């Protein structure tokens, strides 16, 4: 695996750990999920999914199928997040991070499958 891909995958893993913890503990994220029209349960499920995805990406450096699965899961989570942003009519700029993470994680999962 190329060094740039390895670094990027590691950054994504730690980013989703951070965002998952933030999703569970931050007042800002609680307010954002209300703005999205999502429940506290959906916020908690999202936070746990982000933490598990981040851990799966990091632990996946030792077991590639786990990393690929985690990247696919996070990609799908970000696709759903992008749809939520579109549904509430967020601006292009506000919606761009979710779409970018969707594409990036899907690409990295594809890349890891292709180099097997």
JSON list of C-alpha atoms in Angstrom, two decimals, residues 17 42 50 62 77:
[
{"chain": "A", "resi": 17, "resn": "UNK", "atom": "CA", "xyz": [-13.11, 8.32, 16.44]},
{"chain": "A", "resi": 42, "resn": "UNK", "atom": "CA", "xyz": [-30.27, 8.49, 15.94]},
{"chain": "A", "resi": 50, "resn": "UNK", "atom": "CA", "xyz": [-18.51, 6.48, 13.84]},
{"chain": "A", "resi": 62, "resn": "UNK", "atom": "CA", "xyz": [-3.60, -5.57, 11.11]},
{"chain": "A", "resi": 77, "resn": "UNK", "atom": "CA", "xyz": [-22.88, 6.58, 6.80]}
]
